[in-house]
């Protein structure tokens, strides 16, 4: 399924988790790939909507903005919501005036899955149980084992 206007990406089954986003051509380092979009809501609204899926409460399509608001890609989002986490990502999110753009960190090859480090933050104390709830499956040589921020 192609989704981007210039067809830089497509969504496909991922070896990392569920669906993933893949490059349709070679992408240069620093290239803007896609904007992470969705309904921009307050943190209170995000908490009230949580969880998106009661059977998988730790999975959301939220992206936290520096000003405290949240992008909820479940509502009005695009294929950027399928970009998976990696401890050794090839992309990085870049916030520009309240908008999130996904940029390549390095040369990305045609067919390569796009990833960024989620760096999740929790209000709960970091424990082995919490790390396990947010287990990482990226497969990187230096995987930290969790999608939580270090």
Short mmCIF file of N, CA and C in Angstrom, two decimals:
data_model
loop_
_atom_site.label_atom_id
_atom_site.label_comp_id
_atom_site.label_asym_id
_atom_site.label_seq_id
_atom_site.Cartn_x
_atom_site.Cartn_y
_atom_site.Cartn_z
N UNK A 1 0.84 -1.17 0.00
CA UNK A 1 0.00 0.00 0.00
C UNK A 1 0.89 1.23 0.00
N UNK A 2 0.75 2.08 -0.95
CA UNK A 2 1.52 3.32 -1.06
C UNK A 2 0.70 4.43 -0.44
N UNK A 3 1.36 5.37 0.20
CA UNK A 3 0.59 6.36 0.92
C UNK A 3 1.11 7.78 0.77
N UNK A 4 2.37 7.96 0.60
CA UNK A 4 2.94 9.28 0.52
C UNK A 4 2.71 9.84 -0.89
N UNK A 5 2.49 11.14 -0.99
CA UNK A 5 2.21 11.73 -2.30
C UNK A 5 3.32 11.47 -3.30
N UNK A 6 4.56 11.50 -2.85
CA UNK A 6 5.66 11.25 -3.77
C UNK A 6 6.16 9.81 -3.67
N UNK A 7 5.40 8.96 -2.99
CA UNK A 7 5.68 7.53 -2.90
C UNK A 7 7.10 7.22 -2.41
N UNK A 8 7.56 7.93 -1.38
CA UNK A 8 8.85 7.63 -0.78
C UNK A 8 8.79 6.38 0.08
N UNK A 9 7.59 6.07 0.54
CA UNK A 9 7.42 4.97 1.49
C UNK A 9 6.23 4.09 1.11
N UNK A 10 6.23 2.90 1.69
CA UNK A 10 5.05 2.05 1.62
C UNK A 10 4.97 1.24 2.91
N UNK A 11 3.76 0.84 3.26
CA UNK A 11 3.53 0.09 4.49
C UNK A 11 3.44 -1.38 4.11
N UNK A 12 4.09 -2.21 4.95
CA UNK A 12 4.20 -3.63 4.66
C UNK A 12 4.39 -4.36 5.99
N UNK A 13 4.18 -5.65 6.01
CA UNK A 13 4.44 -6.44 7.22
C UNK A 13 5.90 -6.26 7.62
N UNK A 14 6.13 -6.17 8.94
CA UNK A 14 7.47 -5.90 9.47
C UNK A 14 7.98 -7.07 10.29
N UNK A 15 9.27 -7.33 10.19
CA UNK A 15 9.91 -8.34 11.03
C UNK A 15 10.09 -7.80 12.45
N UNK A 16 10.02 -6.47 12.62
CA UNK A 16 10.18 -5.86 13.94
C UNK A 16 8.88 -6.00 14.74
N UNK A 17 7.77 -5.53 14.14
CA UNK A 17 6.49 -5.59 14.84
C UNK A 17 5.36 -5.20 13.89
N UNK A 18 4.39 -6.05 13.73
CA UNK A 18 3.18 -5.71 12.98
C UNK A 18 3.47 -5.15 11.62
N UNK A 19 2.97 -3.93 11.39
CA UNK A 19 3.23 -3.22 10.14
C UNK A 19 4.48 -2.37 10.31
N UNK A 20 5.12 -2.09 9.19
CA UNK A 20 6.28 -1.21 9.18
C UNK A 20 6.25 -0.33 7.95
N UNK A 21 7.11 0.67 7.93
CA UNK A 21 7.21 1.60 6.81
C UNK A 21 8.56 1.39 6.14
N UNK A 22 8.55 1.26 4.82
CA UNK A 22 9.74 0.91 4.05
C UNK A 22 9.99 1.94 2.96
N UNK A 23 11.26 2.16 2.65
CA UNK A 23 11.65 3.11 1.61
C UNK A 23 11.40 2.50 0.23
N UNK A 24 10.80 3.26 -0.66
CA UNK A 24 10.56 2.79 -2.03
C UNK A 24 11.73 3.12 -2.95
N UNK A 25 12.66 3.94 -2.44
CA UNK A 25 13.87 4.28 -3.18
C UNK A 25 14.94 4.63 -2.17
N UNK A 26 16.16 4.79 -2.62
CA UNK A 26 17.24 5.21 -1.73
C UNK A 26 16.94 6.63 -1.24
N UNK A 27 17.13 6.85 0.05
CA UNK A 27 16.88 8.15 0.66
C UNK A 27 18.20 8.71 1.19
N UNK A 28 18.46 9.96 0.90
CA UNK A 28 19.69 10.61 1.35
C UNK A 28 19.64 10.91 2.84
N UNK A 29 20.80 11.01 3.46
CA UNK A 29 20.88 11.43 4.85
C UNK A 29 20.29 12.83 4.98
N UNK A 30 19.46 13.03 6.00
CA UNK A 30 18.85 14.34 6.24
C UNK A 30 17.61 14.60 5.42
N UNK A 31 17.14 13.61 4.69
CA UNK A 31 15.95 13.79 3.84
C UNK A 31 14.69 13.74 4.69
N UNK A 32 13.77 14.68 4.44
CA UNK A 32 12.48 14.69 5.11
C UNK A 32 11.60 13.66 4.40
N UNK A 33 11.12 12.67 5.16
CA UNK A 33 10.39 11.56 4.57
C UNK A 33 8.88 11.76 4.65
N UNK A 34 8.40 12.09 5.84
CA UNK A 34 6.96 12.20 6.05
C UNK A 34 6.72 13.02 7.31
N UNK A 35 5.56 13.65 7.39
CA UNK A 35 5.16 14.35 8.60
C UNK A 35 4.30 13.40 9.43
N UNK A 36 4.55 13.38 10.74
CA UNK A 36 3.71 12.62 11.66
C UNK A 36 2.50 13.49 11.95
N UNK A 37 1.35 13.08 11.46
CA UNK A 37 0.15 13.90 11.59
C UNK A 37 -0.95 13.15 12.32
N UNK A 38 -1.92 13.90 12.75
CA UNK A 38 -3.09 13.38 13.44
C UNK A 38 -3.75 14.53 14.17
N UNK A 39 -4.74 14.20 14.96
CA UNK A 39 -5.43 15.22 15.72
C UNK A 39 -4.54 15.70 16.86
N UNK A 40 -4.34 17.00 16.97
CA UNK A 40 -3.53 17.56 18.05
C UNK A 40 -4.46 17.84 19.22
N UNK A 41 -4.16 17.19 20.36
CA UNK A 41 -5.02 17.26 21.53
C UNK A 41 -4.19 17.59 22.77
N UNK A 42 -4.88 17.90 23.84
CA UNK A 42 -4.20 18.16 25.11
C UNK A 42 -3.81 16.84 25.76
N UNK A 43 -2.91 16.92 26.73
CA UNK A 43 -2.53 15.72 27.48
C UNK A 43 -3.74 15.15 28.20
N UNK A 44 -4.60 16.01 28.73
CA UNK A 44 -5.80 15.53 29.43
C UNK A 44 -6.70 14.74 28.47
N UNK A 45 -6.84 15.21 27.24
CA UNK A 45 -7.63 14.47 26.25
C UNK A 45 -6.98 13.13 25.93
N UNK A 46 -5.65 13.12 25.82
CA UNK A 46 -4.94 11.87 25.52
C UNK A 46 -5.16 10.86 26.64
N UNK A 47 -5.09 11.31 27.88
CA UNK A 47 -5.31 10.42 29.02
C UNK A 47 -6.74 9.89 29.00
N UNK A 48 -7.70 10.75 28.68
CA UNK A 48 -9.10 10.33 28.64
C UNK A 48 -9.35 9.31 27.52
N UNK A 49 -8.61 9.40 26.42
CA UNK A 49 -8.77 8.47 25.30
C UNK A 49 -8.07 7.14 25.52
N UNK A 50 -7.15 7.12 26.46
CA UNK A 50 -6.32 5.94 26.68
C UNK A 50 -7.14 4.83 27.32
N UNK A 51 -7.02 3.59 26.94
CA UNK A 51 -6.16 3.11 25.85
C UNK A 51 -6.90 3.08 24.52
N UNK A 52 -6.14 3.19 23.44
CA UNK A 52 -6.72 3.04 22.10
C UNK A 52 -7.31 1.64 21.93
N UNK A 53 -6.60 0.65 22.43
CA UNK A 53 -7.02 -0.75 22.32
C UNK A 53 -6.93 -1.38 23.70
N UNK A 54 -8.06 -1.61 24.36
CA UNK A 54 -8.03 -2.17 25.72
C UNK A 54 -7.31 -3.52 25.81
N UNK A 55 -7.27 -4.28 24.72
CA UNK A 55 -6.57 -5.56 24.76
C UNK A 55 -5.05 -5.39 24.66
N UNK A 56 -4.59 -4.18 24.28
CA UNK A 56 -3.17 -3.88 24.19
C UNK A 56 -2.97 -2.44 24.67
N UNK A 57 -3.15 -2.20 25.97
CA UNK A 57 -3.20 -0.82 26.49
C UNK A 57 -1.92 -0.02 26.37
N UNK A 58 -0.78 -0.69 26.16
CA UNK A 58 0.47 0.05 26.06
C UNK A 58 0.79 0.49 24.65
N UNK A 59 -0.09 0.17 23.69
CA UNK A 59 0.13 0.57 22.29
C UNK A 59 -0.78 1.74 21.95
N UNK A 60 -0.17 2.84 21.55
CA UNK A 60 -0.94 4.01 21.11
C UNK A 60 -0.29 4.57 19.86
N UNK A 61 -0.93 5.56 19.29
CA UNK A 61 -0.36 6.30 18.17
C UNK A 61 -0.12 7.75 18.60
N UNK A 62 0.25 7.94 19.86
CA UNK A 62 0.52 9.27 20.39
C UNK A 62 1.96 9.70 20.12
N UNK A 63 2.12 10.97 19.83
CA UNK A 63 3.45 11.57 19.74
C UNK A 63 3.40 12.85 20.56
N UNK A 64 4.21 12.93 21.60
CA UNK A 64 4.20 14.07 22.51
C UNK A 64 5.01 15.23 21.94
N UNK A 65 4.41 16.40 21.96
CA UNK A 65 5.07 17.61 21.48
C UNK A 65 5.75 18.33 22.64
N UNK A 66 6.73 19.15 22.32
CA UNK A 66 7.48 19.86 23.34
C UNK A 66 6.60 20.77 24.20
N UNK A 67 5.48 21.26 23.64
CA UNK A 67 4.63 22.18 24.39
C UNK A 67 3.62 21.45 25.28
N UNK A 68 3.70 20.12 25.36
CA UNK A 68 2.81 19.36 26.22
C UNK A 68 1.59 18.78 25.51
N UNK A 69 1.32 19.24 24.30
CA UNK A 69 0.21 18.67 23.55
C UNK A 69 0.63 17.33 22.96
N UNK A 70 -0.32 16.63 22.37
CA UNK A 70 -0.10 15.29 21.85
C UNK A 70 -0.71 15.19 20.46
N UNK A 71 0.00 14.55 19.54
CA UNK A 71 -0.57 14.21 18.24
C UNK A 71 -1.14 12.80 18.39
N UNK A 72 -2.42 12.65 18.10
CA UNK A 72 -3.06 11.33 18.13
C UNK A 72 -3.28 10.89 16.69
N UNK A 73 -2.37 10.05 16.18
CA UNK A 73 -2.43 9.61 14.79
C UNK A 73 -3.51 8.57 14.53
N UNK A 74 -4.18 8.09 15.59
CA UNK A 74 -5.34 7.21 15.38
C UNK A 74 -6.45 8.00 14.71
N UNK A 75 -6.48 9.29 14.98
CA UNK A 75 -7.50 10.19 14.42
C UNK A 75 -6.84 11.15 13.43
N UNK A 76 -7.03 10.91 12.15
CA UNK A 76 -6.48 11.79 11.12
C UNK A 76 -5.02 11.54 10.81
N UNK A 77 -4.48 10.42 11.26
CA UNK A 77 -3.08 10.12 11.01
C UNK A 77 -2.83 9.58 9.62
N UNK A 78 -1.57 9.42 9.30
CA UNK A 78 -1.17 8.86 8.01
C UNK A 78 -0.27 7.64 8.28
N UNK A 79 0.43 7.18 7.28
CA UNK A 79 1.25 5.98 7.43
C UNK A 79 2.46 6.16 8.34
N UNK A 80 2.77 7.38 8.74
CA UNK A 80 3.89 7.58 9.67
C UNK A 80 3.64 6.86 10.99
N UNK A 81 2.38 6.62 11.34
CA UNK A 81 2.08 5.95 12.61
C UNK A 81 2.58 4.51 12.64
N UNK A 82 2.94 3.96 11.48
CA UNK A 82 3.43 2.58 11.41
C UNK A 82 4.95 2.48 11.48
N UNK A 83 5.65 3.60 11.64
CA UNK A 83 7.10 3.54 11.76
C UNK A 83 7.45 2.92 13.09
N UNK A 84 8.24 1.86 13.06
CA UNK A 84 8.60 1.12 14.27
C UNK A 84 9.80 1.72 14.98
N UNK A 85 9.96 1.32 16.23
CA UNK A 85 11.08 1.71 17.07
C UNK A 85 12.32 0.89 16.74
N UNK A 86 13.48 1.50 16.90
CA UNK A 86 14.75 0.78 16.88
C UNK A 86 15.72 1.47 17.83
N UNK A 87 16.55 0.67 18.47
CA UNK A 87 17.61 1.22 19.33
C UNK A 87 18.75 1.77 18.48
N UNK A 88 18.78 1.40 17.21
CA UNK A 88 19.76 1.92 16.25
C UNK A 88 18.99 2.40 15.01
N UNK A 89 18.26 3.51 15.16
CA UNK A 89 17.35 3.95 14.10
C UNK A 89 18.05 4.59 12.91
N UNK A 90 17.36 4.56 11.78
CA UNK A 90 17.86 5.23 10.59
C UNK A 90 17.16 6.57 10.36
N UNK A 91 16.19 6.89 11.22
CA UNK A 91 15.47 8.16 11.13
C UNK A 91 15.41 8.81 12.50
N UNK A 92 15.03 10.07 12.49
CA UNK A 92 14.88 10.84 13.72
C UNK A 92 13.69 11.78 13.55
N UNK A 93 12.85 11.90 14.58
CA UNK A 93 11.77 12.89 14.51
C UNK A 93 12.34 14.28 14.77
N UNK A 94 11.83 15.26 14.06
CA UNK A 94 12.30 16.64 14.20
C UNK A 94 11.08 17.52 14.37
N UNK A 95 10.99 18.19 15.51
CA UNK A 95 9.86 19.09 15.76
C UNK A 95 10.18 20.47 15.23
N UNK A 96 9.24 21.00 14.44
CA UNK A 96 9.38 22.33 13.85
C UNK A 96 8.06 23.06 14.03
N UNK A 97 8.02 24.00 14.98
CA UNK A 97 6.83 24.80 15.26
C UNK A 97 5.59 23.95 15.48
N UNK A 98 5.72 22.93 16.33
CA UNK A 98 4.59 22.10 16.69
C UNK A 98 4.23 21.02 15.69
N UNK A 99 5.07 20.85 14.68
CA UNK A 99 4.86 19.79 13.69
C UNK A 99 6.05 18.83 13.78
N UNK A 100 5.78 17.54 13.57
CA UNK A 100 6.82 16.52 13.63
C UNK A 100 7.10 16.00 12.23
N UNK A 101 8.35 16.08 11.84
CA UNK A 101 8.79 15.54 10.55
C UNK A 101 9.78 14.42 10.83
N UNK A 102 9.67 13.36 10.05
CA UNK A 102 10.59 12.23 10.18
C UNK A 102 11.69 12.43 9.14
N UNK A 103 12.93 12.54 9.62
CA UNK A 103 14.10 12.77 8.76
C UNK A 103 15.01 11.55 8.82
N UNK A 104 15.68 11.27 7.73
CA UNK A 104 16.67 10.19 7.73
C UNK A 104 17.92 10.67 8.47
N UNK A 105 18.53 9.77 9.23
CA UNK A 105 19.78 10.07 9.95
C UNK A 105 20.99 9.75 9.10
N UNK A 106 20.79 8.86 8.14
CA UNK A 106 21.88 8.37 7.30
C UNK A 106 21.26 7.93 5.98
N UNK A 107 22.08 7.49 5.06
CA UNK A 107 21.60 6.93 3.81
C UNK A 107 20.70 5.73 4.13
N UNK A 108 19.52 5.69 3.52
CA UNK A 108 18.59 4.58 3.70
C UNK A 108 18.40 3.93 2.35
N UNK A 109 18.53 2.62 2.31
CA UNK A 109 18.47 1.90 1.06
C UNK A 109 17.04 1.53 0.67
N UNK A 110 16.81 1.42 -0.61
CA UNK A 110 15.51 1.00 -1.13
C UNK A 110 15.13 -0.33 -0.46
N UNK A 111 13.91 -0.41 0.04
CA UNK A 111 13.42 -1.61 0.69
C UNK A 111 13.71 -1.70 2.18
N UNK A 112 14.54 -0.78 2.71
CA UNK A 112 14.89 -0.80 4.14
C UNK A 112 13.74 -0.25 4.97
N UNK A 113 13.52 -0.88 6.14
CA UNK A 113 12.48 -0.39 7.03
C UNK A 113 12.95 0.87 7.74
N UNK A 114 12.06 1.87 7.80
CA UNK A 114 12.35 3.11 8.50
C UNK A 114 12.02 2.94 9.97
N UNK A 115 12.90 3.45 10.84
CA UNK A 115 12.71 3.36 12.28
C UNK A 115 13.21 4.63 12.96
N UNK A 116 12.68 4.89 14.13
CA UNK A 116 13.26 5.91 15.00
C UNK A 116 13.18 5.42 16.44
N UNK A 117 13.96 6.02 17.31
CA UNK A 117 13.99 5.64 18.72
C UNK A 117 12.81 6.32 19.41
N UNK A 118 11.86 5.52 19.89
CA UNK A 118 10.67 6.09 20.54
C UNK A 118 11.03 6.85 21.81
N UNK A 119 12.04 6.38 22.55
CA UNK A 119 12.43 7.06 23.78
C UNK A 119 11.25 7.31 24.71
N UNK A 120 10.44 6.29 24.93
CA UNK A 120 9.24 6.44 25.74
C UNK A 120 9.56 6.82 27.18
N UNK A 121 8.69 7.63 27.76
CA UNK A 121 8.84 8.07 29.15
C UNK A 121 7.58 7.64 29.88
N UNK A 122 7.76 7.14 31.10
CA UNK A 122 6.63 6.69 31.90
C UNK A 122 6.63 7.40 33.24
N UNK A 123 5.43 7.60 33.78
CA UNK A 123 5.31 8.16 35.12
C UNK A 123 5.63 7.12 36.19
N UNK A 124 5.57 5.84 35.79
CA UNK A 124 5.88 4.76 36.72
C UNK A 124 7.39 4.66 36.90
N UNK A 125 7.84 4.22 38.08
CA UNK A 125 9.27 3.99 38.26
C UNK A 125 9.75 2.90 37.30
N UNK A 126 10.92 3.10 36.73
CA UNK A 126 11.46 2.11 35.79
C UNK A 126 11.82 0.85 36.56
N UNK A 127 11.24 -0.24 36.15
CA UNK A 127 11.48 -1.54 36.77
C UNK A 127 11.64 -2.57 35.65
N UNK A 128 12.05 -3.76 36.00
CA UNK A 128 12.17 -4.82 34.99
C UNK A 128 10.80 -5.12 34.39
N UNK A 129 9.76 -5.08 35.21
CA UNK A 129 8.40 -5.34 34.71
C UNK A 129 7.97 -4.27 33.71
N UNK A 130 8.29 -3.00 34.00
CA UNK A 130 7.94 -1.93 33.08
C UNK A 130 8.73 -2.05 31.78
N UNK A 131 10.02 -2.34 31.90
CA UNK A 131 10.84 -2.55 30.70
C UNK A 131 10.27 -3.68 29.85
N UNK A 132 9.81 -4.74 30.49
CA UNK A 132 9.23 -5.87 29.76
C UNK A 132 7.93 -5.49 29.05
N UNK A 133 7.13 -4.62 29.67
CA UNK A 133 5.90 -4.16 29.02
C UNK A 133 6.20 -3.41 27.73
N UNK A 134 7.34 -2.74 27.71
CA UNK A 134 7.76 -1.98 26.53
C UNK A 134 8.99 -2.62 25.90
N UNK A 135 8.96 -3.94 25.80
CA UNK A 135 10.09 -4.69 25.26
C UNK A 135 10.36 -4.29 23.82
N UNK A 136 11.63 -4.24 23.48
CA UNK A 136 12.07 -3.89 22.13
C UNK A 136 12.37 -5.16 21.36
N UNK A 137 11.97 -5.17 20.10
CA UNK A 137 12.23 -6.30 19.23
C UNK A 137 13.03 -5.87 18.00
N UNK A 138 13.81 -4.81 18.12
CA UNK A 138 14.46 -4.22 16.95
C UNK A 138 15.56 -5.10 16.36
N UNK A 139 16.20 -5.92 17.20
CA UNK A 139 17.24 -6.80 16.69
C UNK A 139 18.61 -6.15 16.51
N UNK A 140 18.76 -4.90 16.93
CA UNK A 140 20.06 -4.22 16.80
C UNK A 140 21.09 -4.90 17.68
N UNK A 141 22.35 -4.88 17.25
CA UNK A 141 23.42 -5.51 18.03
C UNK A 141 23.49 -4.95 19.45
N UNK A 142 23.26 -3.65 19.59
CA UNK A 142 23.32 -3.02 20.90
C UNK A 142 21.91 -2.63 21.38
N UNK A 143 20.94 -3.49 21.13
CA UNK A 143 19.56 -3.25 21.57
C UNK A 143 19.55 -3.13 23.10
N UNK A 144 18.86 -2.11 23.60
CA UNK A 144 18.78 -1.94 25.05
C UNK A 144 17.65 -2.75 25.67
N UNK A 145 16.86 -3.43 24.83
CA UNK A 145 15.83 -4.34 25.32
C UNK A 145 14.50 -3.70 25.66
N UNK A 146 14.40 -2.39 25.54
CA UNK A 146 13.18 -1.68 25.87
C UNK A 146 13.04 -0.45 24.99
N UNK A 147 11.79 -0.05 24.74
CA UNK A 147 11.54 1.18 23.99
C UNK A 147 11.56 2.41 24.90
N UNK A 148 11.72 2.18 26.22
CA UNK A 148 11.79 3.28 27.16
C UNK A 148 13.08 4.07 26.97
N UNK A 149 13.01 5.36 27.26
CA UNK A 149 14.20 6.21 27.18
C UNK A 149 15.21 5.76 28.23
N UNK A 150 16.47 5.97 27.93
CA UNK A 150 17.51 5.59 28.89
C UNK A 150 17.73 6.69 29.89
#
